[in-house]
Coordinates of C-alpha atoms in Angstrom, one line a residue:
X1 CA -19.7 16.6 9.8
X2 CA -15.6 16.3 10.3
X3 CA -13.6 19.7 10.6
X4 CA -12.5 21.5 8.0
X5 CA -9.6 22.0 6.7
X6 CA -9.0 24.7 4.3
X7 CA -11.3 27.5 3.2
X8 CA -14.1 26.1 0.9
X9 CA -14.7 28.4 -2.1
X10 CA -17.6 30.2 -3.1
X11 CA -19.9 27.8 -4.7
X12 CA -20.6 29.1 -8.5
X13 CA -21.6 25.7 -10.0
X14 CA -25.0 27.2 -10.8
X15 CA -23.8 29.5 -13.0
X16 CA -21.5 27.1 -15.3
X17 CA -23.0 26.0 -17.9
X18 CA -21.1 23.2 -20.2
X19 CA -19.4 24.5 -22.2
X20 CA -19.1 21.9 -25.0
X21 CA -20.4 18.3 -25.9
X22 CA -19.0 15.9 -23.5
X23 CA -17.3 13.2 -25.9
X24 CA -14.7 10.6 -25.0
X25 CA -11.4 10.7 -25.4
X26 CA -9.1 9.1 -27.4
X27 CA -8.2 5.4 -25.9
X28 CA -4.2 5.1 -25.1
X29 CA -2.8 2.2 -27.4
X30 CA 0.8 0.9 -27.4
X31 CA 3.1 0.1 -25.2
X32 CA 1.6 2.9 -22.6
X33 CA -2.1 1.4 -22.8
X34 CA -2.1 -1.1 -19.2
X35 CA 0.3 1.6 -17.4
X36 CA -0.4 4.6 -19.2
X37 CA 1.5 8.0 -17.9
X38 CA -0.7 9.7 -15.1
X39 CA -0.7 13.5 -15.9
X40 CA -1.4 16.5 -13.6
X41 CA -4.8 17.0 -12.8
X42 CA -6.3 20.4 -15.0
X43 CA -6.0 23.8 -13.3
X44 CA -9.6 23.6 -13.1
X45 CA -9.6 20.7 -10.4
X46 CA -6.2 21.2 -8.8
X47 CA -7.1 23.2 -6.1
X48 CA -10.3 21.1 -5.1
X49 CA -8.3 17.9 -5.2
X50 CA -5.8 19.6 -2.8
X51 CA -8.0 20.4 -0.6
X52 CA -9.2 16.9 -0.3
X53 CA -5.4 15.2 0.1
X54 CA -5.1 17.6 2.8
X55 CA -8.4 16.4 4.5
X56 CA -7.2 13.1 4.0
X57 CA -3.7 13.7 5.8
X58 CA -4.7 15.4 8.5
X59 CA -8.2 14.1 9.6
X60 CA -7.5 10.4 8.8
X61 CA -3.6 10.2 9.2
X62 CA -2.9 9.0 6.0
X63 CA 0.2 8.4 5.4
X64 CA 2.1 10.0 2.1
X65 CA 2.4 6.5 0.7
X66 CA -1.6 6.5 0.8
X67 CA -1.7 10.1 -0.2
X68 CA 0.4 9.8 -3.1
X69 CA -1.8 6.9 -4.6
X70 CA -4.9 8.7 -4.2
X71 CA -3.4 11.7 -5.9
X72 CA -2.9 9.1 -9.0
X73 CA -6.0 7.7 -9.0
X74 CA -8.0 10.9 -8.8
X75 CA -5.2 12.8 -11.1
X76 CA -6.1 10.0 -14.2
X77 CA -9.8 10.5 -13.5
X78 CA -9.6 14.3 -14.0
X79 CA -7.4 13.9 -17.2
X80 CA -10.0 11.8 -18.5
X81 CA -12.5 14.0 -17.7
X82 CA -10.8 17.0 -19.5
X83 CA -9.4 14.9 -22.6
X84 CA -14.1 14.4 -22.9
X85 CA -14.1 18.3 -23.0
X86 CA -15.2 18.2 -18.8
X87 CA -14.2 21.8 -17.7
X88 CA -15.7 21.4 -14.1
X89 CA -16.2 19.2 -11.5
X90 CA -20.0 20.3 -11.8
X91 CA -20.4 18.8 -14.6
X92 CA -19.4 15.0 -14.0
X93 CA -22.2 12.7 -13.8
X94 CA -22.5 9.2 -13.0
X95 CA -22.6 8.2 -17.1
X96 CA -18.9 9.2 -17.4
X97 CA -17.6 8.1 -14.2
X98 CA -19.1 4.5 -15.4
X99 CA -17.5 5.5 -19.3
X100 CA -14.0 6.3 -17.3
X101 CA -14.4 2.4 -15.3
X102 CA -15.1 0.9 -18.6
X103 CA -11.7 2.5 -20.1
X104 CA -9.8 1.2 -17.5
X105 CA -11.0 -2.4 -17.9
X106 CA -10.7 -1.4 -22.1
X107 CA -6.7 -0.9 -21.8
X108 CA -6.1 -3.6 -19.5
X109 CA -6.5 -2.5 -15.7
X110 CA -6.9 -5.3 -13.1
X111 CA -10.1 -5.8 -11.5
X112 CA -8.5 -4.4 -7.9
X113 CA -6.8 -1.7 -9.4
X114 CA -10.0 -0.4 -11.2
X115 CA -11.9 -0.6 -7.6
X116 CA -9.0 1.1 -5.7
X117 CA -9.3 4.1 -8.7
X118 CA -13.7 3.8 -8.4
X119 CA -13.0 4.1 -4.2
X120 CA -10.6 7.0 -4.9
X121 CA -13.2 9.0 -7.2
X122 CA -16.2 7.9 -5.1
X123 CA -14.8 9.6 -2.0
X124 CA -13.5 12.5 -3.9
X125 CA -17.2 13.4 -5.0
X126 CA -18.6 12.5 -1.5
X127 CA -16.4 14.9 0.0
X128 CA -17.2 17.8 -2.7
X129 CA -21.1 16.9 -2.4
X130 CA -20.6 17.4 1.0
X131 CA -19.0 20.7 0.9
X132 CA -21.3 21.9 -1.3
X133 CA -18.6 22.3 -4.1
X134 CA -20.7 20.0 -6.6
X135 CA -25.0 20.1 -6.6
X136 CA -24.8 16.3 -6.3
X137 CA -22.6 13.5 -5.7
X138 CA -22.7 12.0 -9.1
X139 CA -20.7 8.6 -7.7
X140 CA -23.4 8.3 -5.2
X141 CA -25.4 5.4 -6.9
X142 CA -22.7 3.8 -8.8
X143 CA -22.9 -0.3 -7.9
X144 CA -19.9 -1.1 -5.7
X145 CA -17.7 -4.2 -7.3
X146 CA -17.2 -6.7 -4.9
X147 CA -14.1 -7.8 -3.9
X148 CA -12.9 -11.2 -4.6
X149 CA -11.4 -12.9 -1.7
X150 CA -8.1 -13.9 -1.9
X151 CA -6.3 -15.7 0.2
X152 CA -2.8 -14.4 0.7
X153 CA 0.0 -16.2 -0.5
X154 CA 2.7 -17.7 2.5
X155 CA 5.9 -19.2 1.6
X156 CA 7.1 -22.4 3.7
X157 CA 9.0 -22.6 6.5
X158 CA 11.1 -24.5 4.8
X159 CA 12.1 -22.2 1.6
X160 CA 12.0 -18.5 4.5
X161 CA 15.3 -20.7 6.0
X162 CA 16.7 -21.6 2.6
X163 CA 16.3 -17.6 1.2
X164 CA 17.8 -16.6 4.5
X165 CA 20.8 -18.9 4.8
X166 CA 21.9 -18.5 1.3
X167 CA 22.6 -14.8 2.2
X168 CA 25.8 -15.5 4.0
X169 CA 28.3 -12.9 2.7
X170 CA 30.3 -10.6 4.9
X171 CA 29.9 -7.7 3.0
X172 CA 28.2 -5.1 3.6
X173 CA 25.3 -5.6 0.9
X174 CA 25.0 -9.3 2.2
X175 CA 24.8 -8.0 6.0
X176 CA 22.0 -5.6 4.8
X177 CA 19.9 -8.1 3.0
X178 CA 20.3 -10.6 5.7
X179 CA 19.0 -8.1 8.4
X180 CA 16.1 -7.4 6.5
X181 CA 14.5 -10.7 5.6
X182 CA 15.1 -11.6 9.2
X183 CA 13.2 -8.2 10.2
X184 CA 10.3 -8.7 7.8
X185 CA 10.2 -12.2 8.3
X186 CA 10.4 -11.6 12.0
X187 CA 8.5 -9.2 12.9
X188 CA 5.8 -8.9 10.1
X189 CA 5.6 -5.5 9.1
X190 CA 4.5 -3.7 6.5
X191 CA 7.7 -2.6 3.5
X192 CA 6.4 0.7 4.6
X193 CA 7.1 0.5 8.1
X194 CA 10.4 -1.5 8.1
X195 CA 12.0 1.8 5.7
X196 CA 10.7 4.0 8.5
X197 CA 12.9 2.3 11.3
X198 CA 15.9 4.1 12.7
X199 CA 19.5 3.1 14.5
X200 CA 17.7 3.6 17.7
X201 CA 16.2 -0.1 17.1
X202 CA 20.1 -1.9 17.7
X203 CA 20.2 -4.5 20.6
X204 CA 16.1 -3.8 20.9
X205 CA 14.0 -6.9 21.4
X206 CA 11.3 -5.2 20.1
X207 CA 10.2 -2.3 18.0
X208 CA 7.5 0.3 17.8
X209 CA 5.7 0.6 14.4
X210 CA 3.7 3.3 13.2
X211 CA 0.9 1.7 11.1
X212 CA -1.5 2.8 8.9
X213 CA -3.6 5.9 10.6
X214 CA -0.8 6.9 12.5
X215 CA -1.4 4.1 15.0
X216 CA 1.9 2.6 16.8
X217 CA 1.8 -1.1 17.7
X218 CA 4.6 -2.9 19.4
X219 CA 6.3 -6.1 18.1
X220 CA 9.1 -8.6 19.2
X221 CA 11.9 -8.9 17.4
X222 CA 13.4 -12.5 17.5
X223 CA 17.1 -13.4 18.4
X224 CA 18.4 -14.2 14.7
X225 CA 16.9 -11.1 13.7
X226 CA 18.4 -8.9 16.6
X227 CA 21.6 -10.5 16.2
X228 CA 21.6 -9.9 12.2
X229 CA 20.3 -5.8 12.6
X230 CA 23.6 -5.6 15.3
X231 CA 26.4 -6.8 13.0
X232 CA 24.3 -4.7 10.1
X233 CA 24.8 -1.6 12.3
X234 CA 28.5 -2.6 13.8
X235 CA 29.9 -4.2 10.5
X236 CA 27.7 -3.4 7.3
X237 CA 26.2 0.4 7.8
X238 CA 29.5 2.5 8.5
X239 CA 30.7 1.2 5.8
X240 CA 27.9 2.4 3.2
X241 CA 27.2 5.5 5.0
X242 CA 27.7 8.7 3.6
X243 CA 25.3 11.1 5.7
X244 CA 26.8 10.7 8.8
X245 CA 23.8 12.5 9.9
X246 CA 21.4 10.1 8.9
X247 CA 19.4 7.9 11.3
X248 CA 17.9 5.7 8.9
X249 CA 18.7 1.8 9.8
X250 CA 19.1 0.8 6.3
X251 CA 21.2 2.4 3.9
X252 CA 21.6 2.0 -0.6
X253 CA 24.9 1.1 -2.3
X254 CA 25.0 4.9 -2.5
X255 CA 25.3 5.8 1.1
X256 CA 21.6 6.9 1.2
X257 CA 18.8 6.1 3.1
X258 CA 16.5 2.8 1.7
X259 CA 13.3 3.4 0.5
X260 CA 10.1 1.2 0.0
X261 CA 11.1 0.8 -4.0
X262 CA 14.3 0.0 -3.1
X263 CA 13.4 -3.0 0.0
X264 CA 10.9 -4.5 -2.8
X265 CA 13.5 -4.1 -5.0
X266 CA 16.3 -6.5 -2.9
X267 CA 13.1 -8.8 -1.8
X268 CA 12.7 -9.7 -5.8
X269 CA 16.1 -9.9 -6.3
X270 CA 17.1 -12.3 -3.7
X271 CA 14.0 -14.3 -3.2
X272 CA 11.8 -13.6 -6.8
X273 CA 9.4 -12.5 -4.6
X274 CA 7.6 -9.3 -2.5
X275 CA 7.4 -8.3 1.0
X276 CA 4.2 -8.7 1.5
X277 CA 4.8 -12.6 0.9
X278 CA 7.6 -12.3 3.7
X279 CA 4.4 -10.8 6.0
X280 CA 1.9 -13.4 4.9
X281 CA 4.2 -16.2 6.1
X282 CA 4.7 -14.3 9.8
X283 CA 1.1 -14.6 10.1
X284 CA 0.5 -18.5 8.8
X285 CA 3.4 -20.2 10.5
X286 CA 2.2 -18.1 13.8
X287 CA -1.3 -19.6 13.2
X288 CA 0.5 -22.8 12.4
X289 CA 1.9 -22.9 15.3
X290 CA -1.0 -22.1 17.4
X291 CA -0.9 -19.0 17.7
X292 CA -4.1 -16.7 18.9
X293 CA -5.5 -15.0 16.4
X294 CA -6.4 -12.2 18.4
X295 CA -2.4 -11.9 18.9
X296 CA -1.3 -12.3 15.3
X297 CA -4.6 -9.3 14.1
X298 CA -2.6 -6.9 16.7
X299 CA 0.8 -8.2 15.9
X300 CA 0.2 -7.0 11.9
X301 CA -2.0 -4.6 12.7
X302 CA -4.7 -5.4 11.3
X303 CA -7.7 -3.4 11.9
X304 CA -10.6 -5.6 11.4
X305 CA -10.0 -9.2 12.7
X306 CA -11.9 -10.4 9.5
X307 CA -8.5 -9.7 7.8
X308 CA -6.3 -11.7 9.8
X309 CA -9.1 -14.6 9.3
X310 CA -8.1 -15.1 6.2
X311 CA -5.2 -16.7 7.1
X312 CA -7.2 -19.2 8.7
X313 CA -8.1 -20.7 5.5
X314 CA -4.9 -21.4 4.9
X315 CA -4.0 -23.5 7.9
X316 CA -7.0 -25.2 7.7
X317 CA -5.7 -26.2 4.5
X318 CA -2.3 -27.0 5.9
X319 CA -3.7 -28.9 8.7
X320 CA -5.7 -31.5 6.5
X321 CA -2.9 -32.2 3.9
X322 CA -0.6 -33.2 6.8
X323 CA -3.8 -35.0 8.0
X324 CA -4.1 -36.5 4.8
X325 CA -0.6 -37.3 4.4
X326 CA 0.5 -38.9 8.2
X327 CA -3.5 -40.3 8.7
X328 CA -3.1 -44.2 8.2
X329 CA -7.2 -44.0 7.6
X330 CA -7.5 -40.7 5.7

């Protein structure tokens, strides 16, 4: 049984009886109905779900990326459940959790996001049915939706050089920009990781990561990349900074730190694409090039090496088109 964290309160589900008729609530329609708002969870959940984010933080080393999503996905299930006239967690059974699945796919949820929200709620219950803070783990026997595999999407060599060369401005912006494609494309990390980085990374041939549960990895940094991040730093960053406290490598139009929304942001803007797509190709033109895959799982950080072979499929497919395109008997 993992550690607690927090005091678990006294256990009075026995004595709560439902209080009304458990009906469903109202669909959301309009312009709100595939992204609805996500309200605060009620008062009569909040301090249960707390206690569980905080679990989550400091047992598992979430990061407050991950903790934030959770929060969302658990925060729209517990709305739903008191919009249906649920006034405690006692009295969720596995009927509505299914009701609250089906109303996600109703208003237009994707199949992943609907899983990610089922895997949010089912841990949430597991954890209280653990504690003893519900009789029973109502999302205990719910069937688990398997996951289609996808193959991830990697641009070509060819079109990386093109988005990266076509950012050749001296201004500051421009410098920015450049420094990270090179970085993500270099490197391979996560959007996540590459806002974390600091100054301290200028004239590094390397860098130290901290990945998901807290675990560092180290990664080389290639020469156009190093040499891009040092004129960012000597010609681009003084000139945007405003906190002249701030350590943060990359800095807005505003003089303030870059975040994760804002990296995506420049990535689609520039290239029409995301970061992760930047990361994908890291990992296929490494394989490509014959890289081990052992090297390219601990170079993404990748926990399970079943998720770095998926980009095996994808230069396996790479390796026969060229087959079939320079074989004169293919």
């Amino acid at each position: 049984m993992p550690a607690s964290v927090g005091t678990t309160p006294n256990c009075s589900w026995s004595l709560r009886p439902r209080s009304s008729p458990v009906v469903d609530p109202a669909p959301i329609t309009g312009k709100d109905a595939v992204v609805p708002h996500i309200p605060d969870p009620p008062g009569w959940a909040l301090d249960s779900l707390e206690r569980y984010l905080t679990r989550l933080k400091v047992q598992r080393g979430l990061s407050q990326h991950s903790i934030d999503a959770y929060r969302r996905d658990i925060s729209q299930f517990l709305a739903y459940c008191d919009r249906g006239s649920i006034r405690s967690l006692a009295d969720v059974d596995r009927r509505f959790i299914r009701r609250f699945l089906a109303y996600l796919d109703t208003v237009g949820y994707s199949r992943a996001s609907i899983r990610r929200k089922s895997s949010a709620v089912k841990g949430f219950f597991a954890d209280l049915a653990l504690r003893s803070e519900v009789p029973m783990n109502p999302a205990q026997q719910l069937a688990r939706t398997k996951k289609p595999q996808r193959l991830p999407k990697a641009l070509p060599q060819r079109a990386v050089a093109q988005i990266i060369d076509a950012i050749d401005g001296d201004d500051p912006v421009d410098l920015r920009d450049r420094a990270i494609f090179e970085m993500l494309y270099a490197t391979g990390v996560r959007v996540s990781e590459l806002a974390s980085l600091t100054t301290a990374i200028g004239g590094a041939d390397s860098v130290v990561v901290r990945g998901k549960g807290n675990k560092d990895r180290v990664i080389p940094i290639g020469s156009p990349a190093v040499r891009s991040v040092e004129r960012w730093l000597a010609e681009g960053r003084p000139k945007l900074l405003v906190d002249l406290d701030s350590d943060s490598l990359w800095i807005g139009i505003r003089g303030r730190s870059l975040d994760t929304r804002g990296i995506r942001r420049i990535i689609q803007q520039r290239a029409g694409t995301f970061p992760h797509a930047l990361r994908h190709s890291f990992a296929t033109h490494l394989l490509e090039g014959g890289a081990d895959l052992r090297a390219v799982q601990e170079l993404l950080g990748h926990v399970e090496l079943a998720t770095t072979q998926l980009y095996t499929a994808i230069t396996r497919d790479h390796l026969k088109a060229t087959y079939e395109r320079s074989h004169p008997r293919a």
